[in-house]
Amino acid sequence: MRNLAPSLLTVVLDTNPHAWAILEDSLPLSKAIANILVFINSHLAFNFANEVAVIASHSDRAVWLYPSQQPQDRTTTKKNPEGDIPMNDGSERRPSIGQVNKYRPFRIVEEQVTQNIRQLLESTSVDRVKATTSTMMAGALTMALSHINRRSISWAEAHGGSNLDASSSELRSSGRSGPENVAGALKSRILIISVSSSTGSAHQYIPIMNAIFACQRLRIPIDVCKLSGDAVFLQQASDATRGVYMSLSEPRGLLQYLMMAFLPDQRSRQHLILPTRVDVDFRAACFCHRRVVNIGFVCSICLSIFCEPPENGDCLTCGTHLSLSDYGAKPAVVARKKKKKKLRANSASATATPTPAPTPDA
């Protein structure tokens, strides 16, 4: 039996303190992290070669939660004045019985995620929380794409990159190009657990759209689990990359939604009926004030969007002089429809058709 290709799941967790304070009564952050860890363990249990990465999209920065960039065992980094590393019997960090009996990949993910998110929240000052109410979603998506690219290259080199390249060229020649069509390629997808409003991230519109286009080109679906707030840009990301978008009416059922809607990978989704969203909000943010607009002005050269005509008619992006004429100065002239004249019964021009008289029976 041929082994299935592994799947790389990158979870982007929105840790905006303002949004989680609103959800404190229905779904605290600690309970949400516990549900996410159960979901991650289920993903790792499907295949021993499955991989996972967790990124926190905080209010002022995006940081790694797993894999951790810092060494976990700090006792080995402490040195005495003579420069020697002290030796101990390991009593300082002796794991409990439950931790010893736990599956090692599960334990490593749980320890690193909980420890790093605790450090993140403790290092967040009150001034940083008051400075902004948005989240660094653009930075988190960029980090996710970089990690996916690095792991895909490493997997191809370790498991025969030349064969994968040959298979890719054959599929491109047959008109079925795409990383998901290669049998041995690493399957990658991104899951965003969002609690912030997209209107607060309007200033990140350009980098967010660039990340969405990159995922669309690489055939990386972006799944969105929306717990609160509106999601203008995330709806577009899920629709463009053929991902799953769900806005939870009851955040208490987070684990059930994660297990039933977001656990299947790309290969399993080919045999399932996925939840789709028809009423996608395709509004964009203007390039001048970073506001979400319904109607705006679009540059015919670089397709930049403006909520109002630029000063002197010059595009703020490419500098092209745009001719706006007298837009809005005169009302639009609409040709009136000609009314058909009704024929009068007594008019001379009207011709009456005589009614034939009935003939008597012979």
mmCIF file of C-alpha atoms in Angstrom:
data_model
loop_
_atom_site.group_PDB
_atom_site.id
_atom_site.type_symbol
_atom_site.label_atom_id
_atom_site.label_comp_id
_atom_site.label_asym_id
_atom_site.label_seq_id
_atom_site.Cartn_x
_atom_site.Cartn_y
_atom_site.Cartn_z
ATOM 1 C CA MET A 1 0.000 0.000 0.000
ATOM 2 C CA ARG A 2 1.379 3.366 -1.003
ATOM 3 C CA ASN A 3 1.830 5.884 1.777
ATOM 4 C CA LEU A 4 -0.222 9.044 1.494
ATOM 5 C CA ALA A 5 1.576 12.331 1.073
ATOM 6 C CA PRO A 6 1.837 14.307 4.326
ATOM 7 C CA SER A 7 -0.129 17.444 4.990
ATOM 8 C CA LEU A 8 1.197 20.693 6.440
ATOM 9 C CA LEU A 9 -1.355 22.653 8.457
ATOM 10 C CA THR A 10 -0.471 26.240 9.362
ATOM 11 C CA VAL A 11 -2.770 27.741 11.983
ATOM 12 C CA VAL A 12 -2.911 31.543 12.231
ATOM 13 C CA LEU A 13 -4.435 32.427 15.600
ATOM 14 C CA ASP A 14 -5.736 35.963 16.069
ATOM 15 C CA THR A 15 -4.704 36.993 19.594
ATOM 16 C CA ASN A 16 -6.110 40.520 19.531
ATOM 17 C CA PRO A 17 -6.700 41.413 23.216
ATOM 18 C CA HIS A 18 -9.607 43.759 22.395
ATOM 19 C CA ALA A 19 -11.563 41.093 20.520
ATOM 20 C CA TRP A 20 -10.927 38.333 23.055
ATOM 21 C CA ALA A 21 -12.085 40.614 25.870
ATOM 22 C CA ILE A 22 -15.474 40.798 24.137
ATOM 23 C CA LEU A 23 -15.616 36.991 23.846
ATOM 24 C CA GLU A 24 -14.577 36.401 27.452
ATOM 25 C CA ASP A 25 -18.067 35.371 28.579
ATOM 26 C CA SER A 26 -18.833 32.997 25.694
ATOM 27 C CA LEU A 27 -15.371 31.646 24.797
ATOM 28 C CA PRO A 28 -12.273 32.564 26.853
ATOM 29 C CA LEU A 29 -8.899 32.500 25.142
ATOM 30 C CA SER A 30 -7.654 29.654 27.347
ATOM 31 C CA LYS A 31 -10.569 27.419 26.355
ATOM 32 C CA ALA A 32 -10.132 28.314 22.691
ATOM 33 C CA ILE A 33 -6.452 27.322 22.824
ATOM 34 C CA ALA A 34 -7.387 24.009 24.446
ATOM 35 C CA ASN A 35 -9.851 23.300 21.616
ATOM 36 C CA ILE A 36 -7.271 24.243 18.997
ATOM 37 C CA LEU A 37 -4.710 21.883 20.562
ATOM 38 C CA VAL A 38 -7.186 19.003 20.356
ATOM 39 C CA PHE A 39 -7.771 19.863 16.697
ATOM 40 C CA ILE A 40 -4.018 19.947 16.022
ATOM 41 C CA ASN A 41 -3.531 16.571 17.706
ATOM 42 C CA SER A 42 -6.240 15.109 15.484
ATOM 43 C CA HIS A 43 -4.433 16.418 12.425
ATOM 44 C CA LEU A 44 -1.154 14.879 13.564
ATOM 45 C CA ALA A 45 -2.872 11.573 14.340
ATOM 46 C CA PHE A 46 -4.122 11.115 10.768
ATOM 47 C CA ASN A 47 -0.612 10.569 9.421
ATOM 48 C CA PHE A 48 2.644 10.154 11.304
ATOM 49 C CA ALA A 49 4.312 12.427 8.716
ATOM 50 C CA ASN A 50 1.814 15.287 9.045
ATOM 51 C CA GLU A 51 3.250 18.624 10.128
ATOM 52 C CA VAL A 52 1.804 21.654 11.853
ATOM 53 C CA ALA A 53 2.801 25.264 12.480
ATOM 54 C CA VAL A 54 1.094 27.833 14.711
ATOM 55 C CA ILE A 55 1.488 31.606 14.300
ATOM 56 C CA ALA A 56 0.004 34.277 16.558
ATOM 57 C CA SER A 57 -1.332 37.399 14.859
ATOM 58 C CA HIS A 58 -1.062 39.878 17.708
ATOM 59 C CA SER A 59 -2.022 43.531 17.858
ATOM 60 C CA ASP A 60 1.490 44.846 17.199
ATOM 61 C CA ARG A 61 3.428 41.884 15.765
ATOM 62 C CA ALA A 62 3.226 38.330 14.456
ATOM 63 C CA VAL A 63 5.185 35.683 16.389
ATOM 64 C CA TRP A 64 5.783 31.951 16.184
ATOM 65 C CA LEU A 65 4.019 29.729 18.679
ATOM 66 C CA TYR A 66 5.150 26.442 17.128
ATOM 67 C CA PRO A 67 7.761 25.466 16.135
ATOM 68 C CA SER A 68 9.440 27.588 18.750
ATOM 69 C CA GLN A 69 12.430 29.664 17.745
ATOM 70 C CA GLN A 70 13.812 29.651 21.300
ATOM 71 C CA PRO A 71 15.269 26.660 23.180
ATOM 72 C CA GLN A 72 12.815 25.198 25.654
ATOM 73 C CA ASP A 73 15.323 23.936 28.216
ATOM 74 C CA ARG A 74 16.775 27.072 29.714
ATOM 75 C CA THR A 75 18.745 25.217 32.377
ATOM 76 C CA THR A 76 21.327 24.128 29.807
ATOM 77 C CA THR A 77 22.041 27.721 28.772
ATOM 78 C CA LYS A 78 22.966 29.012 32.214
ATOM 79 C CA LYS A 79 26.675 29.024 32.973
ATOM 80 C CA ASN A 80 28.631 29.645 36.144
ATOM 81 C CA PRO A 81 31.272 32.416 36.401
ATOM 82 C CA GLU A 82 33.968 29.946 35.305
ATOM 83 C CA GLY A 83 32.180 29.320 32.007
ATOM 84 C CA ASP A 84 31.106 25.733 32.749
ATOM 85 C CA ILE A 85 27.576 24.450 32.330
ATOM 86 C CA PRO A 86 26.176 23.256 35.691
ATOM 87 C CA MET A 87 24.934 19.680 35.864
ATOM 88 C CA ASN A 88 21.763 18.731 37.713
ATOM 89 C CA ASP A 89 19.616 15.661 38.191
ATOM 90 C CA GLY A 90 16.718 17.073 36.163
ATOM 91 C CA SER A 91 14.540 17.672 39.211
ATOM 92 C CA GLU A 92 13.798 21.272 38.151
ATOM 93 C CA ARG A 93 11.766 20.226 35.098
ATOM 94 C CA ARG A 94 10.583 16.753 35.937
ATOM 95 C CA PRO A 95 7.417 16.043 33.900
ATOM 96 C CA SER A 96 4.313 14.682 35.543
ATOM 97 C CA ILE A 97 2.970 11.187 34.996
ATOM 98 C CA GLY A 98 0.366 12.469 32.573
ATOM 99 C CA GLN A 99 2.999 14.263 30.503
ATOM 100 C CA VAL A 100 5.227 11.177 30.394
ATOM 101 C CA ASN A 101 2.418 8.948 29.112
ATOM 102 C CA LYS A 102 1.346 11.450 26.471
ATOM 103 C CA TYR A 103 2.315 10.965 22.817
ATOM 104 C CA ARG A 104 5.548 12.919 22.367
ATOM 105 C CA PRO A 105 4.506 15.057 19.319
ATOM 106 C CA PHE A 106 1.319 16.034 21.163
ATOM 107 C CA ARG A 107 3.268 16.999 24.266
ATOM 108 C CA ILE A 108 5.831 19.080 22.367
ATOM 109 C CA VAL A 109 3.176 21.071 20.519
ATOM 110 C CA GLU A 110 1.170 21.650 23.700
ATOM 111 C CA GLU A 111 4.163 22.793 25.739
ATOM 112 C CA GLN A 112 5.522 25.176 23.121
ATOM 113 C CA VAL A 113 2.173 26.735 22.208
ATOM 114 C CA THR A 114 1.087 27.342 25.798
ATOM 115 C CA GLN A 115 4.495 28.627 26.880
ATOM 116 C CA ASN A 116 4.953 30.983 23.929
ATOM 117 C CA ILE A 117 1.459 32.418 24.089
ATOM 118 C CA ARG A 118 1.898 33.024 27.820
ATOM 119 C CA GLN A 119 5.124 34.899 27.121
ATOM 120 C CA LEU A 120 3.422 36.872 24.352
ATOM 121 C CA LEU A 121 0.594 38.053 26.578
ATOM 122 C CA GLU A 122 2.938 38.870 29.464
ATOM 123 C CA SER A 123 5.208 40.942 27.211
ATOM 124 C CA THR A 124 2.274 42.969 25.839
ATOM 125 C CA SER A 125 2.104 46.285 27.644
ATOM 126 C CA VAL A 126 -0.995 48.386 28.205
ATOM 127 C CA ASP A 127 0.305 51.128 25.909
ATOM 128 C CA ARG A 128 0.594 48.670 23.010
ATOM 129 C CA VAL A 129 -2.944 47.458 23.564
ATOM 130 C CA LYS A 130 -4.278 51.021 23.580
ATOM 131 C CA ALA A 131 -2.294 51.961 20.478
ATOM 132 C CA THR A 132 -4.277 49.825 18.022
ATOM 133 C CA THR A 133 -7.335 47.606 17.875
ATOM 134 C CA SER A 134 -6.335 45.716 14.717
ATOM 135 C CA THR A 135 -4.211 42.613 14.239
ATOM 136 C CA MET A 136 -1.096 41.917 12.166
ATOM 137 C CA MET A 137 -2.767 39.492 9.766
ATOM 138 C CA ALA A 138 -0.551 40.458 6.823
ATOM 139 C CA GLY A 139 2.631 39.608 8.713
ATOM 140 C CA ALA A 140 1.200 36.291 9.894
ATOM 141 C CA LEU A 141 0.224 35.268 6.344
ATOM 142 C CA THR A 142 3.678 36.201 5.071
ATOM 143 C CA MET A 143 5.340 34.088 7.758
ATOM 144 C CA ALA A 144 3.008 31.195 6.927
ATOM 145 C CA LEU A 145 3.884 31.356 3.219
ATOM 146 C CA SER A 146 7.603 31.488 3.986
ATOM 147 C CA HIS A 147 7.354 28.435 6.247
ATOM 148 C CA ILE A 148 5.307 26.516 3.663
ATOM 149 C CA ASN A 149 7.840 27.298 0.943
ATOM 150 C CA ARG A 150 10.758 26.240 3.139
ATOM 151 C CA ARG A 151 9.132 22.977 4.197
ATOM 152 C CA SER A 152 8.048 22.143 0.630
ATOM 153 C CA ILE A 153 11.609 22.562 -0.643
ATOM 154 C CA SER A 154 13.022 20.490 2.219
ATOM 155 C CA TRP A 155 10.498 17.722 1.661
ATOM 156 C CA ALA A 156 11.198 17.610 -2.085
ATOM 157 C CA GLU A 157 14.957 17.426 -1.518
ATOM 158 C CA ALA A 158 14.623 14.692 1.114
ATOM 159 C CA HIS A 159 12.184 12.552 -0.882
ATOM 160 C CA GLY A 160 13.448 12.901 -4.440
ATOM 161 C CA GLY A 161 13.088 16.425 -5.737
ATOM 162 C CA SER A 162 14.029 15.430 -9.285
ATOM 163 C CA ASN A 163 11.127 12.993 -9.495
ATOM 164 C CA LEU A 164 8.728 15.633 -8.250
ATOM 165 C CA ASP A 165 10.008 18.129 -10.789
ATOM 166 C CA ALA A 166 9.587 15.583 -13.584
ATOM 167 C CA SER A 167 6.064 14.789 -12.457
ATOM 168 C CA SER A 168 5.257 18.480 -12.315
ATOM 169 C CA SER A 169 6.524 19.031 -15.877
ATOM 170 C CA GLU A 170 4.480 16.105 -17.144
ATOM 171 C CA LEU A 171 1.351 17.416 -15.471
ATOM 172 C CA ARG A 172 1.925 20.898 -16.839
ATOM 173 C CA SER A 173 2.287 19.492 -20.354
ATOM 174 C CA SER A 174 -0.986 17.607 -19.901
ATOM 175 C CA GLY A 175 -2.781 20.758 -18.723
ATOM 176 C CA ARG A 176 -3.185 19.675 -15.072
ATOM 177 C CA SER A 177 -0.568 21.837 -13.412
ATOM 178 C CA GLY A 178 -0.607 22.423 -9.682
ATOM 179 C CA PRO A 179 1.245 21.188 -6.610
ATOM 180 C CA GLU A 180 -1.810 19.275 -5.420
ATOM 181 C CA ASN A 181 -1.659 17.037 -8.517
ATOM 182 C CA VAL A 182 1.817 15.735 -7.686
ATOM 183 C CA ALA A 183 1.448 12.491 -5.727
ATOM 184 C CA GLY A 184 4.534 12.981 -3.555
ATOM 185 C CA ALA A 185 4.299 16.724 -2.984
ATOM 186 C CA LEU A 186 3.708 18.179 0.456
ATOM 187 C CA LYS A 187 0.083 19.282 0.814
ATOM 188 C CA SER A 188 -0.201 22.664 2.517
ATOM 189 C CA ARG A 189 -3.127 24.708 3.777
ATOM 190 C CA ILE A 190 -3.699 27.678 6.064
ATOM 191 C CA LEU A 191 -6.351 27.964 8.768
ATOM 192 C CA ILE A 192 -7.136 31.440 10.112
ATOM 193 C CA ILE A 193 -9.001 31.679 13.419
ATOM 194 C CA SER A 194 -10.076 35.300 13.394
ATOM 195 C CA VAL A 195 -11.796 37.442 15.996
ATOM 196 C CA SER A 196 -10.937 40.947 14.753
ATOM 197 C CA SER A 197 -12.820 43.151 12.337
ATOM 198 C CA SER A 198 -11.428 43.505 8.817
ATOM 199 C CA THR A 199 -12.152 47.232 8.756
ATOM 200 C CA GLY A 200 -9.416 47.723 11.347
ATOM 201 C CA SER A 201 -6.936 45.969 9.041
ATOM 202 C CA ALA A 202 -7.730 48.142 6.031
ATOM 203 C CA HIS A 203 -4.232 49.653 6.179
ATOM 204 C CA GLN A 204 -2.887 46.147 5.455
ATOM 205 C CA TYR A 205 -5.059 45.713 2.371
ATOM 206 C CA ILE A 206 -2.216 45.578 -0.170
ATOM 207 C CA PRO A 207 0.013 43.031 1.656
ATOM 208 C CA ILE A 208 -3.016 40.895 2.545
ATOM 209 C CA MET A 209 -4.147 40.783 -1.093
ATOM 210 C CA ASN A 210 -0.594 39.972 -2.210
ATOM 211 C CA ALA A 211 -0.570 37.014 0.192
ATOM 212 C CA ILE A 212 -3.977 35.894 -1.105
ATOM 213 C CA PHE A 213 -2.765 36.014 -4.715
ATOM 214 C CA ALA A 214 0.350 34.050 -3.754
ATOM 215 C CA CYS A 215 -1.781 31.331 -2.128
ATOM 216 C CA GLN A 216 -4.023 31.279 -5.172
ATOM 217 C CA ARG A 217 -1.033 30.815 -7.455
ATOM 218 C CA LEU A 218 0.456 28.047 -5.292
ATOM 219 C CA ARG A 219 -2.912 26.285 -4.840
ATOM 220 C CA ILE A 220 -2.839 26.735 -1.057
ATOM 221 C CA PRO A 221 -6.390 26.959 0.329
ATOM 222 C CA ILE A 222 -7.073 29.477 3.083
ATOM 223 C CA ASP A 223 -9.697 28.302 5.558
ATOM 224 C CA VAL A 224 -11.311 30.911 7.781
ATOM 225 C CA CYS A 225 -13.059 30.280 11.088
ATOM 226 C CA LYS A 226 -14.641 33.586 12.087
ATOM 227 C CA LEU A 227 -15.607 33.884 15.745
ATOM 228 C CA SER A 228 -16.612 37.554 15.856
ATOM 229 C CA GLY A 229 -16.535 40.737 13.800
ATOM 230 C CA ASP A 230 -16.896 41.174 10.062
ATOM 231 C CA ALA A 231 -14.512 39.602 7.565
ATOM 232 C CA VAL A 232 -14.339 41.503 4.297
ATOM 233 C CA PHE A 233 -10.843 40.498 3.215
ATOM 234 C CA LEU A 234 -10.972 37.011 4.731
ATOM 235 C CA GLN A 235 -14.097 36.190 2.741
ATOM 236 C CA GLN A 236 -12.231 37.143 -0.414
ATOM 237 C CA ALA A 237 -9.220 35.040 0.657
ATOM 238 C CA SER A 238 -11.333 31.936 1.204
ATOM 239 C CA ASP A 239 -13.259 32.437 -2.028
ATOM 240 C CA ALA A 240 -10.178 33.071 -4.188
ATOM 241 C CA THR A 241 -8.233 30.069 -2.852
ATOM 242 C CA ARG A 242 -11.231 27.684 -2.695
ATOM 243 C CA GLY A 243 -11.048 27.326 1.038
ATOM 244 C CA VAL A 244 -13.727 26.854 3.680
ATOM 245 C CA TYR A 245 -15.254 29.915 5.328
ATOM 246 C CA MET A 246 -17.493 29.648 8.370
ATOM 247 C CA SER A 247 -18.770 32.375 10.642
ATOM 248 C CA LEU A 248 -19.739 30.791 13.951
ATOM 249 C CA SER A 249 -22.999 31.956 15.447
ATOM 250 C CA GLU A 250 -22.116 30.198 18.720
ATOM 251 C CA PRO A 251 -18.391 30.376 19.593
ATOM 252 C CA ARG A 252 -18.823 27.736 22.334
ATOM 253 C CA GLY A 253 -18.938 25.052 19.641
ATOM 254 C CA LEU A 254 -15.475 25.879 18.293
ATOM 255 C CA LEU A 255 -14.112 22.342 18.652
ATOM 256 C CA GLN A 256 -17.070 20.793 16.846
ATOM 257 C CA TYR A 257 -16.696 23.167 13.898
ATOM 258 C CA LEU A 258 -12.953 22.564 13.727
ATOM 259 C CA MET A 259 -13.314 18.791 13.726
ATOM 260 C CA MET A 260 -16.177 18.582 11.245
ATOM 261 C CA ALA A 261 -15.421 21.376 8.759
ATOM 262 C CA PHE A 262 -11.691 22.129 8.868
ATOM 263 C CA LEU A 263 -10.031 18.782 9.634
ATOM 264 C CA PRO A 264 -10.182 17.172 6.123
ATOM 265 C CA ASP A 265 -7.237 17.986 3.888
ATOM 266 C CA GLN A 266 -7.278 18.686 0.134
ATOM 267 C CA ARG A 267 -7.374 15.010 -0.818
ATOM 268 C CA SER A 268 -10.290 14.199 1.486
ATOM 269 C CA ARG A 269 -12.253 17.265 0.404
ATOM 270 C CA GLN A 270 -12.547 15.893 -3.113
ATOM 271 C CA HIS A 271 -15.035 13.339 -1.752
ATOM 272 C CA LEU A 272 -16.954 15.691 0.556
ATOM 273 C CA ILE A 273 -19.561 18.402 0.138
ATOM 274 C CA LEU A 274 -17.910 21.470 1.627
ATOM 275 C CA PRO A 275 -19.796 24.443 3.055
ATOM 276 C CA THR A 276 -19.776 27.258 0.530
ATOM 277 C CA ARG A 277 -20.560 30.927 0.873
ATOM 278 C CA VAL A 278 -22.469 32.706 -1.864
ATOM 279 C CA ASP A 279 -22.790 36.259 -0.503
ATOM 280 C CA VAL A 280 -19.071 37.120 -0.527
ATOM 281 C CA ASP A 281 -18.232 40.731 0.273
ATOM 282 C CA PHE A 282 -15.940 41.905 -2.539
ATOM 283 C CA ARG A 283 -15.421 45.431 -1.265
ATOM 284 C CA ALA A 284 -11.909 46.846 -1.370
ATOM 285 C CA ALA A 285 -9.948 49.404 0.646
ATOM 286 C CA CYS A 286 -8.883 52.669 -0.932
ATOM 287 C CA PHE A 287 -5.189 53.359 -1.396
ATOM 288 C CA CYS A 288 -5.398 56.937 -0.096
ATOM 289 C CA HIS A 289 -7.123 56.653 3.290
ATOM 290 C CA ARG A 290 -7.252 52.844 3.734
ATOM 291 C CA ARG A 291 -11.009 52.818 4.088
ATOM 292 C CA VAL A 292 -13.356 50.098 2.883
ATOM 293 C CA VAL A 293 -15.441 51.642 0.098
ATOM 294 C CA ASN A 294 -18.481 50.594 -1.883
ATOM 295 C CA ILE A 295 -17.904 52.956 -4.834
ATOM 296 C CA GLY A 296 -14.545 54.475 -5.716
ATOM 297 C CA PHE A 297 -12.249 55.688 -8.462
ATOM 298 C CA VAL A 298 -9.918 53.215 -10.169
ATOM 299 C CA CYS A 299 -6.721 54.175 -11.975
ATOM 300 C CA SER A 300 -6.809 52.815 -15.529
ATOM 301 C CA ILE A 301 -3.034 52.153 -15.489
ATOM 302 C CA CYS A 302 -2.178 50.485 -12.143
ATOM 303 C CA LEU A 303 -5.768 49.729 -10.973
ATOM 304 C CA SER A 304 -5.304 51.624 -7.714
ATOM 305 C CA ILE A 305 -8.525 52.393 -5.862
ATOM 306 C CA PHE A 306 -9.346 55.806 -4.374
ATOM 307 C CA CYS A 307 -12.344 56.848 -2.339
ATOM 308 C CA GLU A 308 -12.264 60.348 -3.893
ATOM 309 C CA PRO A 309 -10.540 61.909 -6.917
ATOM 310 C CA PRO A 310 -6.808 62.396 -6.242
ATOM 311 C CA GLU A 311 -5.385 65.868 -5.911
ATOM 312 C CA ASN A 312 -4.642 67.443 -9.320
ATOM 313 C CA GLY A 313 -5.847 64.204 -10.905
ATOM 314 C CA ASP A 314 -2.503 62.425 -10.396
ATOM 315 C CA CYS A 315 -2.518 58.776 -9.293
ATOM 316 C CA LEU A 316 -0.830 58.359 -5.917
ATOM 317 C CA THR A 317 0.668 55.006 -6.939
ATOM 318 C CA CYS A 318 1.996 55.344 -10.497
ATOM 319 C CA GLY A 319 1.800 59.151 -10.921
ATOM 320 C CA THR A 320 -0.266 58.987 -14.100
ATOM 321 C CA HIS A 321 -2.395 62.042 -14.766
ATOM 322 C CA LEU A 322 -6.013 60.946 -14.854
ATOM 323 C CA SER A 323 -8.603 62.865 -16.793
ATOM 324 C CA LEU A 324 -11.763 63.017 -14.703
ATOM 325 C CA SER A 325 -13.617 65.500 -16.938
ATOM 326 C CA ASP A 326 -16.624 67.054 -15.159
ATOM 327 C CA TYR A 327 -17.544 63.959 -13.214
ATOM 328 C CA GLY A 328 -20.412 64.702 -10.910
ATOM 329 C CA ALA A 329 -20.829 68.313 -12.088
ATOM 330 C CA LYS A 330 -23.707 67.629 -14.466
ATOM 331 C CA PRO A 331 -26.493 65.144 -13.994
ATOM 332 C CA ALA A 332 -26.503 62.205 -16.304
ATOM 333 C CA VAL A 333 -28.795 62.561 -19.310
ATOM 334 C CA VAL A 334 -31.007 59.565 -19.837
ATOM 335 C CA ALA A 335 -32.970 59.245 -23.065
ATOM 336 C CA ARG A 336 -36.656 59.163 -22.443
ATOM 337 C CA LYS A 337 -38.744 56.433 -23.936
ATOM 338 C CA LYS A 338 -41.294 57.539 -26.507
ATOM 339 C CA LYS A 339 -44.851 56.887 -25.511
ATOM 340 C CA LYS A 340 -47.033 55.122 -28.018
ATOM 341 C CA LYS A 341 -50.088 57.089 -29.057
ATOM 342 C CA LYS A 342 -53.383 55.386 -28.423
ATOM 343 C CA LEU A 343 -55.858 55.281 -31.294
ATOM 344 C CA ARG A 344 -59.180 56.926 -30.586
ATOM 345 C CA ALA A 345 -62.370 55.176 -31.551
ATOM 346 C CA ASN A 346 -63.913 58.314 -33.164
ATOM 347 C CA SER A 347 -60.794 59.411 -35.049
ATOM 348 C CA ALA A 348 -60.920 59.518 -38.796
ATOM 349 C CA SER A 349 -57.680 57.633 -39.163
ATOM 350 C CA ALA A 350 -58.968 54.666 -37.245
ATOM 351 C CA THR A 351 -60.522 51.960 -39.377
ATOM 352 C CA ALA A 352 -63.213 49.818 -37.874
ATOM 353 C CA THR A 353 -63.569 46.204 -38.873
ATOM 354 C CA PRO A 354 -67.212 45.282 -39.598
ATOM 355 C CA THR A 355 -68.664 42.357 -37.755
ATOM 356 C CA PRO A 356 -70.327 39.814 -40.048
ATOM 357 C CA ALA A 357 -74.035 39.278 -39.417
ATOM 358 C CA PRO A 358 -75.150 35.755 -38.608
ATOM 359 C CA THR A 359 -76.917 33.957 -41.485
ATOM 360 C CA PRO A 360 -80.266 32.326 -40.772
ATOM 361 C CA ASP A 361 -80.526 28.601 -41.068
ATOM 362 C CA ALA A 362 -82.173 27.379 -44.252
#
